[in-house]
mmCIF file of N, CA and C in Angstrom:
data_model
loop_
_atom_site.group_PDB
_atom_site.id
_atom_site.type_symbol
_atom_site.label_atom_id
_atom_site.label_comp_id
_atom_site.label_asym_id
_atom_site.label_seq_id
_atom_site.Cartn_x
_atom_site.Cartn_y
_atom_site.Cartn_z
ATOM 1 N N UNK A 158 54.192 -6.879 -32.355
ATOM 2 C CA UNK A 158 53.623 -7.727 -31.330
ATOM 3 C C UNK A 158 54.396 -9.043 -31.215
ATOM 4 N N UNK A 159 54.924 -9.862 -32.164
ATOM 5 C CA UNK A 159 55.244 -10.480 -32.267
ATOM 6 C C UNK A 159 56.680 -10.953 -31.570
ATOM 7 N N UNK A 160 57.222 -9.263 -32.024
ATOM 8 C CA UNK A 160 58.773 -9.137 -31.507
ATOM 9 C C UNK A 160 58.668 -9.181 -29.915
ATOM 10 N N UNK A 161 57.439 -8.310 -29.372
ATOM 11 C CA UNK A 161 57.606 -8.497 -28.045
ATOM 12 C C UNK A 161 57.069 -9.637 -27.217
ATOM 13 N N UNK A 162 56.444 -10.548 -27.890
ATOM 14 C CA UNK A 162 56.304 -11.673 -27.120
ATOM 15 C C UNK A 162 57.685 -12.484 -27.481
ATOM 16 N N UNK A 163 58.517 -12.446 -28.530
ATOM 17 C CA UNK A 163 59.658 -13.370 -28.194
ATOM 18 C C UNK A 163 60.469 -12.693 -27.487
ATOM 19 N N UNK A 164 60.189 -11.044 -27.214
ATOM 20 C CA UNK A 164 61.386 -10.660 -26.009
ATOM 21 C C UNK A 164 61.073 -11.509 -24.284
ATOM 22 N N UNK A 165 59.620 -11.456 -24.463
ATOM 23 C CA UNK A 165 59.116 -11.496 -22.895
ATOM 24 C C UNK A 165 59.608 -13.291 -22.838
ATOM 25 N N UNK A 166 59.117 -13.849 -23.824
ATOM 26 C CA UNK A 166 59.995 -15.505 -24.117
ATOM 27 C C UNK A 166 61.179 -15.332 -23.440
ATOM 28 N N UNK A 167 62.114 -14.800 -23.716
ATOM 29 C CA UNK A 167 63.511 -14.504 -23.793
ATOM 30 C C UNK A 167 63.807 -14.239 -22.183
ATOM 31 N N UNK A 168 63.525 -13.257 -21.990
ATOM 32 C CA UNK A 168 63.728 -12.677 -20.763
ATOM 33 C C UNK A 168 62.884 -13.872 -19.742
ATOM 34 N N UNK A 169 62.063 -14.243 -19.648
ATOM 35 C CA UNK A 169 61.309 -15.086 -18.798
ATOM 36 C C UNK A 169 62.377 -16.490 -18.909
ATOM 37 N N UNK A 170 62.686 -16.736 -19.847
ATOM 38 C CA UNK A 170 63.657 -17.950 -19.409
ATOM 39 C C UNK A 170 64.758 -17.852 -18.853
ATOM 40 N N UNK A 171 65.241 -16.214 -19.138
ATOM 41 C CA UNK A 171 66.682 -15.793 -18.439
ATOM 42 C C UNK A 171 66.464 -15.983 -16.833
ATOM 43 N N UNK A 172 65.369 -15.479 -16.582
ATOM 44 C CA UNK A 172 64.930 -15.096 -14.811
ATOM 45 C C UNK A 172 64.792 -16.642 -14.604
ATOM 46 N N UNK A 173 63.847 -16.813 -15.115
ATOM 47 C CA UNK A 173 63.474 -18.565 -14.737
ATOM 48 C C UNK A 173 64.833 -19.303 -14.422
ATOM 49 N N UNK A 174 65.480 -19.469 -15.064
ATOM 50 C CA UNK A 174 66.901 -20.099 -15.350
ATOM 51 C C UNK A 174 67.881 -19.754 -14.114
ATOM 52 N N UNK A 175 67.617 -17.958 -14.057
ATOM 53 C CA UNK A 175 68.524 -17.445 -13.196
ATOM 54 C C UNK A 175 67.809 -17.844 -11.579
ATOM 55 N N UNK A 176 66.656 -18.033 -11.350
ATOM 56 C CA UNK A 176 66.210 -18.335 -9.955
ATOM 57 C C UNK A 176 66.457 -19.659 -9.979
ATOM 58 N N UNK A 177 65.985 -20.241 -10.971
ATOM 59 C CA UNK A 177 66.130 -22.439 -10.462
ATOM 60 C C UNK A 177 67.847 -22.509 -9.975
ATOM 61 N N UNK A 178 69.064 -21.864 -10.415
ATOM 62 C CA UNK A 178 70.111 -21.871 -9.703
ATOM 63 C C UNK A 178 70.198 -20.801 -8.403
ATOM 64 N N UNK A 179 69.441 -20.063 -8.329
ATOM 65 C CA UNK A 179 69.739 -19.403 -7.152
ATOM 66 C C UNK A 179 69.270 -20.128 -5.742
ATOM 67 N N UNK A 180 67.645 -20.861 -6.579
ATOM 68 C CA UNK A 180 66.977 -21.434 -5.035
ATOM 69 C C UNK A 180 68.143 -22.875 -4.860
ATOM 70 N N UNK A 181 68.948 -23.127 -6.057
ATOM 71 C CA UNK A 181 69.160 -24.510 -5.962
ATOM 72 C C UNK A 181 70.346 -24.400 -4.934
ATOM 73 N N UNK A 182 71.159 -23.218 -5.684
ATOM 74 C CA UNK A 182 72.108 -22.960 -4.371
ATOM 75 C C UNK A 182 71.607 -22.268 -3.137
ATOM 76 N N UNK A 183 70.946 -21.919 -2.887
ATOM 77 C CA UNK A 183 70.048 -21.743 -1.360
ATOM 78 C C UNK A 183 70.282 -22.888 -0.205
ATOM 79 N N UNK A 184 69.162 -24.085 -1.367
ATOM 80 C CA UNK A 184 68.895 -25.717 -1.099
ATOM 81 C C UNK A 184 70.070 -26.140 -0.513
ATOM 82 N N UNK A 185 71.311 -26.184 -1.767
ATOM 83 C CA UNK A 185 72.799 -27.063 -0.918
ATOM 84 C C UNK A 185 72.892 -26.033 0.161
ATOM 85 N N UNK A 186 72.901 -25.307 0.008
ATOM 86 C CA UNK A 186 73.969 -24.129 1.124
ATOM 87 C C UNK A 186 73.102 -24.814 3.041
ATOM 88 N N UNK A 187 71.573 -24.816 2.753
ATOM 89 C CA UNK A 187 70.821 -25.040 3.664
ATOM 90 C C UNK A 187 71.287 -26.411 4.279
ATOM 91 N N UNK A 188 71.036 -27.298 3.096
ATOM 92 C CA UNK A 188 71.290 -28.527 3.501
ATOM 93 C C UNK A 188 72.983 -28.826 4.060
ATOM 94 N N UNK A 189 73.715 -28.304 3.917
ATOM 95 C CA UNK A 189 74.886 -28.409 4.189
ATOM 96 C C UNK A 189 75.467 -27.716 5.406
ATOM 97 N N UNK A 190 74.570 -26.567 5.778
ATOM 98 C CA UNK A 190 74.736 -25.954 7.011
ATOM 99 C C UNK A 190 74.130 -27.211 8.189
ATOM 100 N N UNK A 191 72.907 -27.602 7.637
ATOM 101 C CA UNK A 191 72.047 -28.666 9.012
ATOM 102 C C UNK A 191 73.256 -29.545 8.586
ATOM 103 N N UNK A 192 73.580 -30.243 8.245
ATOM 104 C CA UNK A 192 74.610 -31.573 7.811
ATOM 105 C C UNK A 192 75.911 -31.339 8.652
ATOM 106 N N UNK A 193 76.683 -29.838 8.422
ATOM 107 C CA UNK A 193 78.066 -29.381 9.058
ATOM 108 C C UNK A 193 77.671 -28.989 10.253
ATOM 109 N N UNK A 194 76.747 -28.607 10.705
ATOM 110 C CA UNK A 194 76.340 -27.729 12.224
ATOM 111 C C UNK A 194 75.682 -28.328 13.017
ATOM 112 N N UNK A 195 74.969 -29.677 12.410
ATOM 113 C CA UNK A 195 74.196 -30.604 13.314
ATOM 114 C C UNK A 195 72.725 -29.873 13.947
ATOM 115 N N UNK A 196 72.563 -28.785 13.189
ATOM 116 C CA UNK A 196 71.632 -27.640 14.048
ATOM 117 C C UNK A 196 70.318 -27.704 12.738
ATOM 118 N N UNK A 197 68.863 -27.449 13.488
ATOM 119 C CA UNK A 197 68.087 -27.563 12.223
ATOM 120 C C UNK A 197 67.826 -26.101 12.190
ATOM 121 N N UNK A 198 67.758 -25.910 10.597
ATOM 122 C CA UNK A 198 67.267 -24.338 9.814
ATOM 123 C C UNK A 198 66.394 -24.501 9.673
ATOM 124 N N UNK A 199 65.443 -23.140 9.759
ATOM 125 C CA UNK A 199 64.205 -22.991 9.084
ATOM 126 C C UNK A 199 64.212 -21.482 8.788
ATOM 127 N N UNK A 200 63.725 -21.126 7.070
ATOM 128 C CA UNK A 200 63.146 -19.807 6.873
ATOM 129 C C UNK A 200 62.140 -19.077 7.452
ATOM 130 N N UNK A 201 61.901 -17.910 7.429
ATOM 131 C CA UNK A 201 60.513 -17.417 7.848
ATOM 132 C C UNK A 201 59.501 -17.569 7.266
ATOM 133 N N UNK A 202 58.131 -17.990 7.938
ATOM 134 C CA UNK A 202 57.156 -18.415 8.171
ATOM 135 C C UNK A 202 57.144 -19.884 7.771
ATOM 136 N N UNK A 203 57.749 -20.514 8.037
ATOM 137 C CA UNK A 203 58.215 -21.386 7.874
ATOM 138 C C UNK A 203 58.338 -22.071 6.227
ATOM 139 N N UNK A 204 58.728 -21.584 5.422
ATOM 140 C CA UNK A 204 58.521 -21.996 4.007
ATOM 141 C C UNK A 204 59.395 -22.958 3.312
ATOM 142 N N UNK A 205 60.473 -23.028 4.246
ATOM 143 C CA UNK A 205 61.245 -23.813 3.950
ATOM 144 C C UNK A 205 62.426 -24.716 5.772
ATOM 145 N N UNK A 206 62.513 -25.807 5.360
ATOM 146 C CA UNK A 206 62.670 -25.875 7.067
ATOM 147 C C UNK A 206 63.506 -27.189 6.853
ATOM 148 N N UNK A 207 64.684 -27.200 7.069
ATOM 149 C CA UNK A 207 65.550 -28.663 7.469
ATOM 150 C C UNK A 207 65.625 -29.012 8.856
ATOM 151 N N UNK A 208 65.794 -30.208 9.289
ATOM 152 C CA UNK A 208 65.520 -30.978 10.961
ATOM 153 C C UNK A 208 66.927 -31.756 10.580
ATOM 154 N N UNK A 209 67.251 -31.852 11.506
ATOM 155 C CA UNK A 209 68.570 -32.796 11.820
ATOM 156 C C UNK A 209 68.259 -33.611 12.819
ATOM 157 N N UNK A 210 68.294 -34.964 12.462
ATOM 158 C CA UNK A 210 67.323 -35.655 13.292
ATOM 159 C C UNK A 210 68.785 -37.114 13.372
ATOM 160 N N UNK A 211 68.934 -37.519 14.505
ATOM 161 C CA UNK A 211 69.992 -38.493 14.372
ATOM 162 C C UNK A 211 69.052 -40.089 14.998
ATOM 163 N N UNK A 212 69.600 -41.304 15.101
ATOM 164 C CA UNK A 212 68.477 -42.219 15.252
ATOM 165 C C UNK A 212 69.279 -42.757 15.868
ATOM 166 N N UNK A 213 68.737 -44.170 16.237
ATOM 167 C CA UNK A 213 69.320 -44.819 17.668
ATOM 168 C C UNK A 213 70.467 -45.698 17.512
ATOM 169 N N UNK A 214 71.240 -45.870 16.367
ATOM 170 C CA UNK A 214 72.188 -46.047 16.184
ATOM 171 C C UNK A 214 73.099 -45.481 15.699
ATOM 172 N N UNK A 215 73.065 -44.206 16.357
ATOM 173 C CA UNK A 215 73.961 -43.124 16.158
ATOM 174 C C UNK A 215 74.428 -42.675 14.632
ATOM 175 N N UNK A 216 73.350 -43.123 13.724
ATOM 176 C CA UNK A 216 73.186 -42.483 12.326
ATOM 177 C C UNK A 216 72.592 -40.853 12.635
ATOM 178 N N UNK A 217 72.804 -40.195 11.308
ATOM 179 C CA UNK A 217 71.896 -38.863 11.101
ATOM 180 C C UNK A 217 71.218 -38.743 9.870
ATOM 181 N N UNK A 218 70.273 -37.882 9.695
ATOM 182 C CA UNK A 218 69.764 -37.870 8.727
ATOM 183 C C UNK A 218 69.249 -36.386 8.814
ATOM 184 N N UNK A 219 68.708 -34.986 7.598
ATOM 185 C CA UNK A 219 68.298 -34.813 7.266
ATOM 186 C C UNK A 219 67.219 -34.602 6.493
ATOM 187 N N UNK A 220 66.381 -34.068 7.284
ATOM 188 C CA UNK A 220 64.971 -33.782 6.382
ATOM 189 C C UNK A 220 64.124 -32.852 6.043
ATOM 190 N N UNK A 221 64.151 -32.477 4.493
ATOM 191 C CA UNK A 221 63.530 -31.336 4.455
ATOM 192 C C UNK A 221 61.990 -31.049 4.500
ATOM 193 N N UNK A 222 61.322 -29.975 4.694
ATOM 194 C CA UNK A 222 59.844 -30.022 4.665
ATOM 195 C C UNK A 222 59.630 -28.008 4.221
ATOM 196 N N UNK A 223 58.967 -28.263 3.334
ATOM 197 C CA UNK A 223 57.983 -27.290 2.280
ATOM 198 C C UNK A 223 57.010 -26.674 2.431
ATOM 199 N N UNK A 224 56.706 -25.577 2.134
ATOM 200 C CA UNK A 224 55.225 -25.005 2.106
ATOM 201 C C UNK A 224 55.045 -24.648 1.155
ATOM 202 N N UNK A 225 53.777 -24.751 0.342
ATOM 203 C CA UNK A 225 52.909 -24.142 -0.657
ATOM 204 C C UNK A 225 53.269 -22.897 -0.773
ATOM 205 N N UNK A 226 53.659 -21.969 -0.043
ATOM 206 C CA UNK A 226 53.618 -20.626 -0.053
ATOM 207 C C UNK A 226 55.240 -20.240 -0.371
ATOM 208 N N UNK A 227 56.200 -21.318 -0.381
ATOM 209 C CA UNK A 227 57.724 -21.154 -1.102
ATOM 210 C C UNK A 227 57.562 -21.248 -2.265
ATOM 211 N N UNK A 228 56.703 -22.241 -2.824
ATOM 212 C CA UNK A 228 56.626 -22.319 -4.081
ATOM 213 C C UNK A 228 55.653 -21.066 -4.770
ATOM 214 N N UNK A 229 54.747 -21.001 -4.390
ATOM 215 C CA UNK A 229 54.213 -19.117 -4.890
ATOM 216 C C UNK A 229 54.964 -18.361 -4.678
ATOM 217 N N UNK A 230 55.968 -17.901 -4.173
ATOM 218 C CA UNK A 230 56.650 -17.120 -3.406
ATOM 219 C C UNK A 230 57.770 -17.014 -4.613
ATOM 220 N N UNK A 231 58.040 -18.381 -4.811
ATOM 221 C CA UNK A 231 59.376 -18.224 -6.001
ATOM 222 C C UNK A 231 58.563 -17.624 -7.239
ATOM 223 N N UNK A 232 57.292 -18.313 -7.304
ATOM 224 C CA UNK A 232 56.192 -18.350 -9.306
ATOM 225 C C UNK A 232 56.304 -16.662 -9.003
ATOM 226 N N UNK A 233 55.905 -16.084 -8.506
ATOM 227 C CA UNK A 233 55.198 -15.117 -8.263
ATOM 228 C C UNK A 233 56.858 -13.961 -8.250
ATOM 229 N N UNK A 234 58.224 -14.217 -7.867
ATOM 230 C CA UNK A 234 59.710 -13.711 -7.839
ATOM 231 C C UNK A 234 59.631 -13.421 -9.545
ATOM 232 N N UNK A 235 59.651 -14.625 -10.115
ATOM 233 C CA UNK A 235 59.806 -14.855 -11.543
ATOM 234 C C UNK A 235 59.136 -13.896 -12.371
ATOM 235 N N UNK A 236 57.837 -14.066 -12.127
ATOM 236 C CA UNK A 236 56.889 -13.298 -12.850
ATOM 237 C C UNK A 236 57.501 -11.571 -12.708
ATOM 238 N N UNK A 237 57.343 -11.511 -11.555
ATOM 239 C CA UNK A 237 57.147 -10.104 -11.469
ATOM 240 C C UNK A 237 59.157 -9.527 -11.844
ATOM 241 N N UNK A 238 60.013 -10.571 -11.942
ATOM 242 C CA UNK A 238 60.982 -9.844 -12.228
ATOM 243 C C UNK A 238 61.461 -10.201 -13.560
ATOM 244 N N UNK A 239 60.430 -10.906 -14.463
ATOM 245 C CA UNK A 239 60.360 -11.067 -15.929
ATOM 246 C C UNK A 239 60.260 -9.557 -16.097
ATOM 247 N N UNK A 240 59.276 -9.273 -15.775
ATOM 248 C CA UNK A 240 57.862 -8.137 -15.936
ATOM 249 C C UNK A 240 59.365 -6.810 -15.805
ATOM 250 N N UNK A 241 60.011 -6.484 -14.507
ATOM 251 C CA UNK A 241 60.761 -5.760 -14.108
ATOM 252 C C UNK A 241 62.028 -5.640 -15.567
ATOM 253 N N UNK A 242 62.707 -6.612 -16.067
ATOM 254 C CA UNK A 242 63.847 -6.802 -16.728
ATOM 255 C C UNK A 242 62.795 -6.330 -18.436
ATOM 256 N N UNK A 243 61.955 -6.939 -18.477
ATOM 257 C CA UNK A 243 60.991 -6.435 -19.600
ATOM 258 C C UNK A 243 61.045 -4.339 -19.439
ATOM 259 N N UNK A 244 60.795 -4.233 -18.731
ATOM 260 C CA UNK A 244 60.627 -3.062 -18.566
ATOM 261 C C UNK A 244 61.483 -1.752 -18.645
ATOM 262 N N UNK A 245 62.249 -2.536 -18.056
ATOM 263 C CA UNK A 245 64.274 -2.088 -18.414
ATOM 264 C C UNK A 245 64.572 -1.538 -19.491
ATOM 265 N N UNK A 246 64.367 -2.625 -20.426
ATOM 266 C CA UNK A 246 64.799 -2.713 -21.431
ATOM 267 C C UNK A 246 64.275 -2.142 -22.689
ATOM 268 N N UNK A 247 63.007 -1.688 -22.213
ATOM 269 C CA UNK A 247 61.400 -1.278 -23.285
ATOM 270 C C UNK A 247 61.796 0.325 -23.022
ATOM 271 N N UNK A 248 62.334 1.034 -21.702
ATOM 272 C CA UNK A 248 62.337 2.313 -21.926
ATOM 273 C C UNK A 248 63.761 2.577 -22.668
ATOM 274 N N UNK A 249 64.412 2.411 -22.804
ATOM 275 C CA UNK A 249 65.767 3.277 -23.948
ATOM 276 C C UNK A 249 64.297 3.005 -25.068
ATOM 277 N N UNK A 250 63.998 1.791 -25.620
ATOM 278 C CA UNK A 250 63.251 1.845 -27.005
ATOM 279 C C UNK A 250 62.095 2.995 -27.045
ATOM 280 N N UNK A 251 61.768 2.960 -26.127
ATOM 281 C CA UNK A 251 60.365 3.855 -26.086
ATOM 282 C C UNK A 251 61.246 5.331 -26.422
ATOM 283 N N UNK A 252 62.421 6.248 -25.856
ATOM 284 C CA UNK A 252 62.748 6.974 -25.625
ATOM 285 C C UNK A 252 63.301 7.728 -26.720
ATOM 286 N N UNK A 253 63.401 6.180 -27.594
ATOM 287 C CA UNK A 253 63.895 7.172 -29.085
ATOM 288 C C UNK A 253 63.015 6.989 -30.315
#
């Protein structure tokens, strides 16, 4: 029991680790498209959404805006592909 809660430890920080750089490069990639294209992005249903908004002295700015449901959306990625990579790895053991 023991062994398999420090696997699920293990593996849950790998995924964890491996999504906080995936959404992070998402983030620049997003932000850098509205910034180079002057055009605003938004994901579907709106969960994630940049505006390119320029002001009256011909500055620009960027701004991002969030939904509750990106952030479940990622908790809920994690979990279930802890759970997936756990599982992987449990059948060779089971098998012999």
């Amino acid at each position: 029991m023991k062994r398999l809660m420090l696997d699920v430890v293990r593996i849950s920080g790998k995924v964890t680790c491996g999504m906080v750089l995936f959404v992070s490069f998402c983030l620049i990639g997003c932000f850098g498209y509205t910034a180079i294209m002057k055009n605003s992005f938004s994901l579907p249903f709106n969960w994630l959404a940049f505006s390119y908004q320029t002001t009256a002295s011909g500055g620009y700015g960027v701004q991002m805006d969030f939904t509750q449901g990106a952030i479940s959306a990622v908790c809920t990625a994690i979990i279930c592909m802890s759970l997936f990579i756990l599982g992987i790895q449990k059948v060779p053991a089971i098998k012999k």
